[in-house]
Amino acid sequence: MTPPHAPSEAAPAVAPAGWSPASWRDRVAVQQPEWDGLDELRAVTDELESAPPLVIPGETRQLSASLAEVAQGRAFLLQAGDCAESFDSATPESIERRLRVILQMAIVLTHSAGVPVVKLGRIAGQYAKPRSSSHETLDEVSLPSFRGHIVNLPEFETDARRADPRRISQAYQRSATTLNLLRAMTQGGYADLTKVHQWNEAFVAATGVGRRYETLADDIDRALRFMQACGLDTDEVPQLHEATLYSSHEGLILDYEEALTRQDTETGEFFDTAAHSVWIGERTRDLDGAHVEYFSGIANPIGTKVGPTATPAEVVALCDALDPHRVPGRLTLIARMGAELVTERLGPLVEAVAESGHPVIWATDPMHGNTFTAPSGRKTRHFDAIEQEIRGFFEVHHRLGTWPGGIHVELTGDDVTECLGGSEELSDDQLGLRYETMCDPRLNARQSVDLAFRVAELLREQQH
Ligand code: PEP
Ligand code: MN
């Protein structure tokens, strides 16, 4: 399952003139916390500047090479994981369940659609959240908003909401231990194709979707036995025994990303070593802002969210700023339009970008444009709207002859009840049963595997 392509021989990505890991400080940085203790912040970032990188350039370049395949229509991107990771979920059980559902989705997509799948987790560092208001008011008490575990805590209490710089260092530690286990599991036998049955979590297996998955797993077993019967020594084929799950998060807290930026002494390129890939959120993609400045100089493959208000000129200007050398797969545009708007709003953007010659990946985030408050008062999303936005995304690309490069989804491996619908038809009165997210509602493992089957069908249709 390791992508078959070798790292690209592309020329090093040169940062723009005047860029440095700190040059974002001359721009307006929105969505940054008001850290309590600037000396403490300095002490923490100084320490991180000499700490070991979480990922190394060689791995990041492999991801770039795989994403170049996606940009050219030869592979598909699955970017998935938590909305906001919790420090408390850096446990072996939680990491295993999240890895397991991503592997299941990837195998469904690969098997049913016959395309290689690049797996990119919203994991091992997805600790920072942009917020629509800087403060939250309850019973006439106003406190700073919760901004993710790298900043503060969700409890509505003065001390919990303090933006504590020490949490930056804890985020680094949690990312490191999470990545360590992910690397061990994906390279050390857990992702072996002979284990596809074992990835099926009991609460998924008992359902229609679970049985469909079992049939697919039987097929894979048969295919492996067939290869062996033909005389192929499958033990000697590493792609059948290992997987690669890359890490990504929203590169929101620039003090953190800057402190983990390292220059590759061989090529002179700068890498954000906090993750293999980082993306810019919908609220921080201002062309003249600090985030676009920082992202323009790092050599990692990067993404930016694109919402329904984006104009074709704005998106092309973002491509010029973030992908000046027109490198296939360097930039992923993650469209989050909402099911109602996707058909109308996406087409003009895709056309303008194609005309500009930027070889971007188009991915769909069918989550963030489809969030609403249910009558029970809980923030939720309906599985049907999620599916409908993906369908709209595929239709636009089919009409324009462009490649629908991937999906970007919020999920968890647990049996949570946060999104409505799906084959089990989760209803509003069930949302309260296991509503555990710290931020946005996530698909549970059943809904995630179900979604993978539906996307696989769309991909199959796309190829005809
Ligand atoms: C997110 O991905 O969790 C998020 C906040 O998305 P957006 O920037 O698209 O609103
Ligand atoms: Mn979210």
Coordinates of C-alpha atoms and ligand atoms in Angstrom, one line a residue:
M1 CA 0.0 0.0 0.0
T2 CA 3.0 2.3 0.0
P3 CA 2.7 4.5 -3.1
P4 CA 4.9 3.0 -5.8
H5 CA 6.4 6.3 -7.0
A6 CA 9.9 7.4 -5.9
P7 CA 10.5 10.8 -4.5
S8 CA 10.5 13.5 -7.2
E9 CA 13.7 14.9 -8.6
A10 CA 12.0 18.3 -8.8
A11 CA 14.2 21.4 -8.2
P12 CA 14.3 22.7 -4.6
A13 CA 11.5 25.1 -3.8
V14 CA 13.1 28.5 -3.3
A15 CA 11.5 30.7 -0.8
P16 CA 10.4 34.2 -2.1
A17 CA 12.9 37.0 -1.7
G18 CA 12.7 38.6 1.7
W19 CA 11.0 35.6 3.2
S20 CA 12.2 34.1 6.5
P21 CA 10.5 31.8 9.0
A22 CA 9.7 35.0 11.0
S23 CA 8.8 37.3 8.1
W24 CA 5.0 36.7 8.9
R25 CA 5.6 38.9 11.9
D26 CA 5.5 42.0 9.7
R27 CA 2.0 41.1 8.6
V28 CA -1.4 41.1 10.3
A29 CA -1.8 37.7 12.0
V30 CA -5.5 37.0 12.7
Q31 CA -6.8 34.3 15.0
Q32 CA -3.7 34.3 17.3
P33 CA -4.4 33.9 21.0
E34 CA -3.5 36.6 23.5
W35 CA -0.8 34.5 25.2
D36 CA -0.6 35.0 29.0
G37 CA 3.1 35.5 29.6
L38 CA 5.2 36.6 26.7
D39 CA 8.5 35.6 28.5
E40 CA 7.1 32.2 29.0
L41 CA 6.1 32.1 25.3
R42 CA 9.6 33.0 24.3
A43 CA 11.1 30.3 26.6
V44 CA 8.8 27.7 25.0
T45 CA 9.5 28.6 21.4
D46 CA 13.3 28.9 22.1
E47 CA 13.2 25.4 23.5
L48 CA 11.3 24.1 20.4
E49 CA 13.8 25.8 18.1
S50 CA 16.5 23.4 19.1
A51 CA 14.2 20.4 19.6
P52 CA 14.2 17.4 17.2
P53 CA 11.9 17.9 14.2
L54 CA 8.7 15.8 14.2
V55 CA 9.1 14.9 10.6
I56 CA 12.1 15.0 8.2
P57 CA 12.4 16.5 4.7
G58 CA 12.8 13.1 3.1
E59 CA 9.4 12.0 4.3
T60 CA 7.8 15.3 3.3
R61 CA 9.3 15.0 -0.2
Q62 CA 7.7 11.6 -0.5
L63 CA 4.4 13.1 0.3
S64 CA 5.0 15.8 -2.3
A65 CA 5.8 13.1 -4.9
S66 CA 2.6 11.2 -4.1
L67 CA 0.6 14.5 -4.3
A68 CA 2.1 15.2 -7.7
E69 CA 0.4 12.0 -8.8
V70 CA -2.9 13.2 -7.3
A71 CA -2.6 16.5 -9.1
Q72 CA -2.1 14.6 -12.4
G73 CA -5.2 12.5 -11.9
R74 CA -3.4 9.2 -11.1
A75 CA -4.1 9.0 -7.4
F76 CA -6.7 10.2 -4.8
L77 CA -6.2 12.1 -1.6
L78 CA -7.9 11.0 1.6
Q79 CA -7.4 13.7 4.3
A80 CA -9.2 12.8 7.4
G81 CA -9.2 13.0 11.2
D82 CA -10.4 15.0 14.1
C83 CA -11.8 18.5 14.0
A84 CA -9.8 19.3 17.1
E85 CA -7.6 16.6 18.6
S86 CA -7.7 16.4 22.3
F87 CA -4.5 16.0 24.4
D88 CA -6.4 13.3 26.1
S89 CA -6.7 11.3 22.9
A90 CA -3.0 10.7 22.6
T91 CA -3.6 7.2 23.9
P92 CA -2.8 3.9 22.2
E93 CA -6.5 3.0 21.9
S94 CA -7.6 6.3 20.4
I95 CA -4.7 6.4 18.0
E96 CA -5.3 2.9 16.9
R97 CA -9.0 3.5 16.2
R98 CA -8.4 6.6 14.2
L99 CA -5.7 4.8 12.2
R100 CA -7.9 1.8 11.7
V101 CA -10.8 3.8 10.2
I102 CA -8.5 5.7 7.8
L103 CA -7.0 2.4 6.7
Q104 CA -10.5 0.9 6.1
M105 CA -11.6 3.9 4.1
A106 CA -8.4 3.8 2.0
I107 CA -8.8 0.1 1.3
V108 CA -12.4 0.6 0.2
L109 CA -11.4 3.4 -2.1
T110 CA -8.4 1.5 -3.5
H111 CA -10.2 -1.7 -4.0
S112 CA -13.4 -0.4 -5.4
A113 CA -12.1 2.5 -7.5
G114 CA -8.7 1.0 -8.4
V115 CA -6.7 4.2 -7.7
P116 CA -3.8 4.6 -5.3
V117 CA -4.9 6.5 -2.2
V118 CA -2.6 9.0 -0.4
K119 CA -3.5 9.0 3.3
L120 CA -3.1 12.2 5.2
G121 CA -4.4 12.4 8.7
R122 CA -5.7 15.4 10.5
I123 CA -3.7 13.9 13.3
A124 CA -0.6 14.3 15.5
G125 CA -0.9 18.1 15.8
Q126 CA -4.4 19.2 15.0
Y127 CA -4.6 21.1 18.2
A128 CA -5.5 24.7 17.1
K129 CA -8.9 26.1 16.2
P130 CA -9.9 29.4 14.6
R131 CA -13.1 30.8 16.2
S132 CA -15.8 33.1 14.8
S133 CA -15.7 35.2 18.0
S134 CA -12.7 35.9 20.3
H135 CA -14.9 35.7 23.4
E136 CA -17.8 33.6 24.6
T137 CA -20.5 35.1 26.9
L138 CA -22.6 33.1 29.2
D139 CA -24.9 34.6 31.9
E140 CA -23.2 38.0 31.4
V141 CA -19.7 36.5 32.0
S142 CA -17.3 36.9 29.0
L143 CA -14.3 34.7 28.6
P144 CA -11.8 34.1 25.8
S145 CA -13.0 31.4 23.4
F146 CA -11.6 27.9 23.4
R147 CA -9.0 27.8 20.7
G148 CA -7.9 24.1 20.9
H149 CA -5.7 22.3 23.3
I150 CA -2.5 24.0 22.1
V151 CA -3.9 27.2 23.6
N152 CA -6.5 26.5 26.4
L153 CA -9.2 24.3 27.7
P154 CA -12.9 24.1 26.7
E155 CA -14.3 24.4 30.2
F156 CA -16.1 27.7 30.8
E157 CA -13.8 28.9 33.6
T158 CA -11.3 31.7 33.8
D159 CA -8.3 29.6 34.4
A160 CA -9.2 27.0 31.8
R161 CA -9.5 29.7 29.1
R162 CA -6.1 31.3 29.9
A163 CA -3.9 31.1 26.8
D164 CA -1.1 29.2 28.5
P165 CA 2.2 29.1 26.4
R166 CA 3.3 25.9 28.2
R167 CA 0.5 24.1 26.2
I168 CA 2.6 24.7 23.0
S169 CA 5.3 22.5 24.4
Q170 CA 2.7 19.9 25.4
A171 CA 1.3 19.9 21.9
Y172 CA 4.8 19.1 20.6
Q173 CA 5.1 16.2 23.0
R174 CA 1.7 14.8 22.2
S175 CA 2.4 15.1 18.4
A176 CA 5.6 13.3 18.9
T177 CA 4.2 10.3 20.8
T178 CA 1.2 10.1 18.4
L179 CA 3.4 10.1 15.4
N180 CA 5.8 7.6 17.0
L181 CA 2.9 5.1 17.4
L182 CA 1.5 5.7 14.0
R183 CA 4.9 5.1 12.4
A184 CA 5.4 1.9 14.4
M185 CA 1.9 0.6 13.5
T186 CA 1.9 1.4 9.8
Q187 CA 5.5 0.0 9.3
G188 CA 5.4 -2.7 11.9
G189 CA 2.7 -5.1 10.7
Y190 CA -0.6 -3.5 11.7
A191 CA -1.3 -2.2 8.2
D192 CA -0.5 -5.6 6.6
L193 CA -3.1 -6.5 4.0
T194 CA -3.5 -9.9 5.6
K195 CA -5.1 -8.0 8.5
V196 CA -7.9 -6.2 6.6
H197 CA -10.6 -8.3 8.5
Q198 CA -9.1 -7.2 11.8
W199 CA -9.5 -3.6 11.0
N200 CA -13.2 -4.0 11.1
E201 CA -14.3 -2.6 14.5
A202 CA -17.1 -4.7 16.2
F203 CA -19.6 -1.9 16.1
V204 CA -19.1 -1.4 12.4
A205 CA -18.9 -5.1 11.5
A206 CA -22.5 -5.8 12.9
T207 CA -24.1 -3.4 10.3
G208 CA -24.8 -3.5 6.6
V209 CA -21.8 -1.4 5.9
G210 CA -19.7 -3.7 8.0
R211 CA -20.9 -6.7 6.0
R212 CA -20.1 -5.0 2.8
Y213 CA -16.6 -4.3 4.1
E214 CA -16.3 -8.0 5.1
T215 CA -17.1 -9.0 1.5
L216 CA -14.4 -6.7 0.2
A217 CA -11.9 -8.1 2.8
D218 CA -12.7 -11.6 1.6
D219 CA -12.0 -10.5 -1.9
I220 CA -8.6 -9.2 -0.9
D221 CA -7.8 -12.4 0.9
R222 CA -8.6 -14.4 -2.2
A223 CA -6.5 -12.0 -4.4
L224 CA -3.5 -12.6 -2.0
R225 CA -4.0 -16.4 -2.1
F226 CA -4.3 -16.2 -5.9
M227 CA -1.0 -14.3 -6.1
Q228 CA 0.7 -16.9 -3.9
A229 CA -0.8 -19.7 -5.9
C230 CA 0.7 -18.2 -9.0
G231 CA 4.1 -18.4 -7.4
L232 CA 4.5 -14.8 -6.2
D233 CA 6.2 -14.6 -2.9
T234 CA 3.9 -12.0 -1.3
D235 CA 6.1 -11.8 1.8
E236 CA 8.7 -10.1 -0.3
V237 CA 6.4 -7.3 -1.5
P238 CA 6.6 -4.5 1.1
Q239 CA 3.7 -2.6 -0.4
L240 CA 1.4 -5.4 0.8
H241 CA 2.6 -5.2 4.4
E242 CA 3.1 -1.5 5.2
A243 CA 1.2 1.7 4.7
T244 CA 2.1 5.3 5.0
L245 CA -0.1 7.7 6.9
Y246 CA 1.2 11.3 6.6
S247 CA 0.4 13.9 9.3
S248 CA -1.3 17.3 8.8
H249 CA -3.0 20.1 10.7
E250 CA -4.2 23.6 10.3
G251 CA -1.0 25.8 10.5
L252 CA -2.8 28.4 12.6
I253 CA -0.5 29.2 15.6
L254 CA 2.4 30.8 13.8
D255 CA 4.7 31.0 16.9
Y256 CA 4.5 27.2 16.9
E257 CA 5.0 26.6 13.2
E258 CA 7.9 29.1 13.1
A259 CA 9.7 27.4 16.0
L260 CA 9.6 24.1 14.2
T261 CA 10.8 25.4 10.9
R262 CA 14.1 24.0 9.8
Q263 CA 16.4 24.6 6.9
D264 CA 17.5 21.5 4.9
T265 CA 21.3 22.0 4.8
E266 CA 21.5 20.0 1.5
T267 CA 19.1 22.1 -0.6
G268 CA 18.6 25.3 1.4
E269 CA 14.8 24.7 1.5
F270 CA 12.8 25.5 4.7
F271 CA 10.4 22.9 6.0
D272 CA 7.8 23.2 8.6
T273 CA 8.7 20.0 10.5
A274 CA 5.6 20.1 12.8
A275 CA 3.8 17.9 10.2
H276 CA 4.2 16.6 6.6
S277 CA 1.6 19.1 5.4
V278 CA -0.2 22.1 6.9
W279 CA -3.2 24.0 5.6
I280 CA -4.5 27.6 5.8
G281 CA -8.1 27.9 7.2
E282 CA -10.9 29.8 5.6
R283 CA -10.6 32.6 8.2
T284 CA -6.8 33.1 7.7
R285 CA -6.3 33.0 3.9
D286 CA -6.1 36.8 3.5
L287 CA -3.6 37.4 0.7
D288 CA -1.7 40.0 2.6
G289 CA -1.9 38.3 5.9
A290 CA 0.7 36.6 8.1
H291 CA -0.5 33.0 7.2
V292 CA -0.1 33.3 3.5
E293 CA 3.3 34.9 4.0
Y294 CA 4.5 32.1 6.2
F295 CA 3.1 29.3 4.0
S296 CA 4.6 30.9 0.8
G297 CA 8.2 30.1 2.0
I298 CA 7.9 26.6 3.3
A299 CA 8.7 23.7 1.0
N300 CA 6.0 21.3 2.4
P301 CA 3.0 20.5 0.3
I302 CA 0.3 22.9 1.6
G303 CA -3.4 23.4 1.4
T304 CA -5.8 26.3 1.7
K305 CA -9.5 26.2 2.4
V306 CA -11.7 27.9 -0.2
G307 CA -15.2 28.9 0.9
P308 CA -18.3 30.1 -1.0
T309 CA -17.4 33.8 -0.9
A310 CA -14.0 33.3 -2.7
T311 CA -13.9 34.9 -6.2
P312 CA -11.9 33.4 -9.1
A313 CA -9.5 36.3 -9.0
E314 CA -8.8 35.8 -5.3
V315 CA -8.2 32.1 -5.7
V316 CA -5.8 32.6 -8.7
A317 CA -4.0 35.3 -6.6
L318 CA -3.7 32.7 -3.8
C319 CA -2.2 30.2 -6.2
D320 CA 0.3 32.8 -7.5
A321 CA 1.4 33.5 -3.9
L322 CA 1.5 29.9 -2.7
D323 CA 2.6 28.1 -5.9
P324 CA 4.7 30.5 -7.9
H325 CA 6.7 27.7 -9.5
R326 CA 3.6 25.8 -10.6
V327 CA 4.6 22.5 -9.0
P328 CA 2.0 19.7 -9.4
G329 CA 0.6 18.9 -6.0
R330 CA 2.4 21.7 -4.1
L331 CA -1.0 23.3 -3.4
T332 CA -4.3 21.6 -2.5
L333 CA -7.4 23.8 -2.8
I334 CA -9.9 22.5 -0.3
A335 CA -13.3 23.6 -1.4
R336 CA -15.9 23.9 1.5
M337 CA -18.9 25.4 -0.2
G338 CA -21.9 23.7 1.3
A339 CA -24.1 21.2 -0.5
E340 CA -26.5 23.9 -1.7
L341 CA -23.8 26.1 -3.3
V342 CA -21.1 23.8 -4.5
T343 CA -22.4 23.3 -8.1
E344 CA -22.9 27.1 -8.6
R345 CA -19.7 28.4 -6.9
L346 CA -17.1 25.8 -7.5
G347 CA -17.2 25.7 -11.4
P348 CA -15.9 29.3 -12.0
L349 CA -13.1 28.8 -9.5
V350 CA -11.9 25.5 -11.1
E351 CA -12.1 27.0 -14.6
A352 CA -10.1 30.1 -13.5
V353 CA -7.4 28.0 -11.8
A354 CA -7.1 25.7 -14.8
E355 CA -6.7 28.7 -17.1
S356 CA -4.0 30.1 -14.8
G357 CA -1.9 27.0 -15.3
H358 CA -1.5 26.1 -11.6
P359 CA -1.4 22.3 -11.3
V360 CA -3.3 22.2 -8.0
I361 CA -5.2 19.4 -6.4
W362 CA -8.9 20.1 -5.9
A363 CA -10.3 18.4 -2.8
T364 CA -13.7 18.7 -1.2
D365 CA -14.3 19.4 2.4
P366 CA -18.0 18.5 2.6
M367 CA -18.2 19.2 6.4
H368 CA -17.7 22.9 7.1
G369 CA -20.3 24.3 4.7
N370 CA -23.0 21.9 6.1
T371 CA -23.0 22.6 9.9
F372 CA -26.2 23.6 11.6
T373 CA -27.8 23.5 15.0
A374 CA -30.3 20.7 15.4
P375 CA -33.6 21.3 17.3
S376 CA -31.9 19.6 20.3
G377 CA -29.5 22.5 20.3
R378 CA -26.4 20.4 19.2
K379 CA -24.2 21.5 16.4
T380 CA -24.4 18.8 13.7
R381 CA -24.2 17.8 10.1
H382 CA -26.4 15.5 8.0
F383 CA -24.7 12.6 6.2
D384 CA -27.0 13.3 3.2
A385 CA -25.7 16.9 2.9
I386 CA -22.1 15.6 3.2
E387 CA -22.7 13.1 0.4
Q388 CA -24.6 15.7 -1.7
E389 CA -21.7 18.1 -1.5
I390 CA -19.2 15.4 -2.6
R391 CA -21.6 14.5 -5.5
G392 CA -21.7 18.1 -6.6
F393 CA -17.9 18.4 -6.4
F394 CA -17.6 15.3 -8.7
E395 CA -20.2 16.6 -11.1
V396 CA -18.4 20.0 -11.5
H397 CA -15.1 18.2 -12.2
H398 CA -16.8 15.7 -14.6
R399 CA -18.4 18.6 -16.5
L400 CA -15.1 20.5 -16.8
G401 CA -12.9 17.5 -17.5
T402 CA -10.8 18.1 -14.3
W403 CA -9.8 15.6 -11.7
P404 CA -11.7 15.5 -8.4
G405 CA -8.5 15.0 -6.4
G406 CA -9.7 14.1 -3.0
I407 CA -11.9 14.4 0.1
H408 CA -11.1 16.2 3.4
V409 CA -13.3 14.9 6.2
E410 CA -13.7 15.1 10.0
L411 CA -14.1 11.7 11.6
T412 CA -13.2 9.5 14.5
G413 CA -12.8 5.8 15.0
D414 CA -15.2 5.8 17.9
D415 CA -18.9 5.0 18.0
V416 CA -19.9 8.7 18.5
T417 CA -23.3 10.2 17.7
E418 CA -22.4 13.6 16.3
C419 CA -23.6 13.6 12.7
L420 CA -27.1 12.7 11.6
G421 CA -28.1 10.1 9.1
G422 CA -26.0 7.4 7.4
S423 CA -27.1 3.9 6.9
E424 CA -28.0 3.6 10.6
E425 CA -30.1 6.7 10.2
L426 CA -28.9 8.5 13.3
S427 CA -31.6 10.9 14.5
D428 CA -31.6 14.2 16.5
D429 CA -32.8 12.5 19.7
Q430 CA -29.8 10.1 19.5
L431 CA -27.2 12.9 19.2
G432 CA -27.0 13.2 23.0
L433 CA -26.0 9.5 23.5
R434 CA -22.3 9.9 22.7
Y435 CA -21.7 13.5 21.6
E436 CA -18.0 13.8 22.5
T437 CA -16.4 16.3 20.1
M438 CA -14.5 19.3 21.5
C439 CA -15.4 21.3 18.4
D440 CA -17.2 20.2 15.2
P441 CA -19.3 17.1 14.8
R442 CA -17.4 14.1 13.3
L443 CA -18.5 11.1 11.3
N444 CA -18.3 7.9 13.4
A445 CA -16.4 4.8 12.0
R446 CA -19.6 3.3 10.5
Q447 CA -20.5 6.6 8.7
S448 CA -16.9 7.0 7.5
V449 CA -16.7 3.5 5.9
D450 CA -20.2 4.1 4.4
L451 CA -19.0 7.4 3.0
A452 CA -15.9 5.7 1.5
F453 CA -18.1 3.2 -0.4
R454 CA -20.1 6.0 -1.8
V455 CA -17.1 8.0 -2.9
A456 CA -15.6 4.9 -4.4
E457 CA -18.7 4.6 -6.6
L458 CA -18.4 8.2 -7.7
L459 CA -14.7 7.6 -8.5
R460 CA -15.6 4.5 -10.6
E461 CA -18.2 6.5 -12.5
Q462 CA -15.6 9.3 -13.1
Q463 CA -13.3 6.8 -14.8
H464 CA -15.9 5.8 -17.4
Ligands
PEP1 C1 -11.5 23.0 10.1 O1 -11.0 22.4 9.1 O2 -11.7 22.5 11.2 C2 -12.0 24.4 9.9 C3 -12.1 25.3 10.9 O3 -12.3 24.7 8.7 P1 -12.5 26.1 7.9 O4 -11.2 26.8 8.0 O5 -12.8 25.6 6.5 O6 -13.7 26.8 8.5
MN2 MN -13.8 21.6 12.0

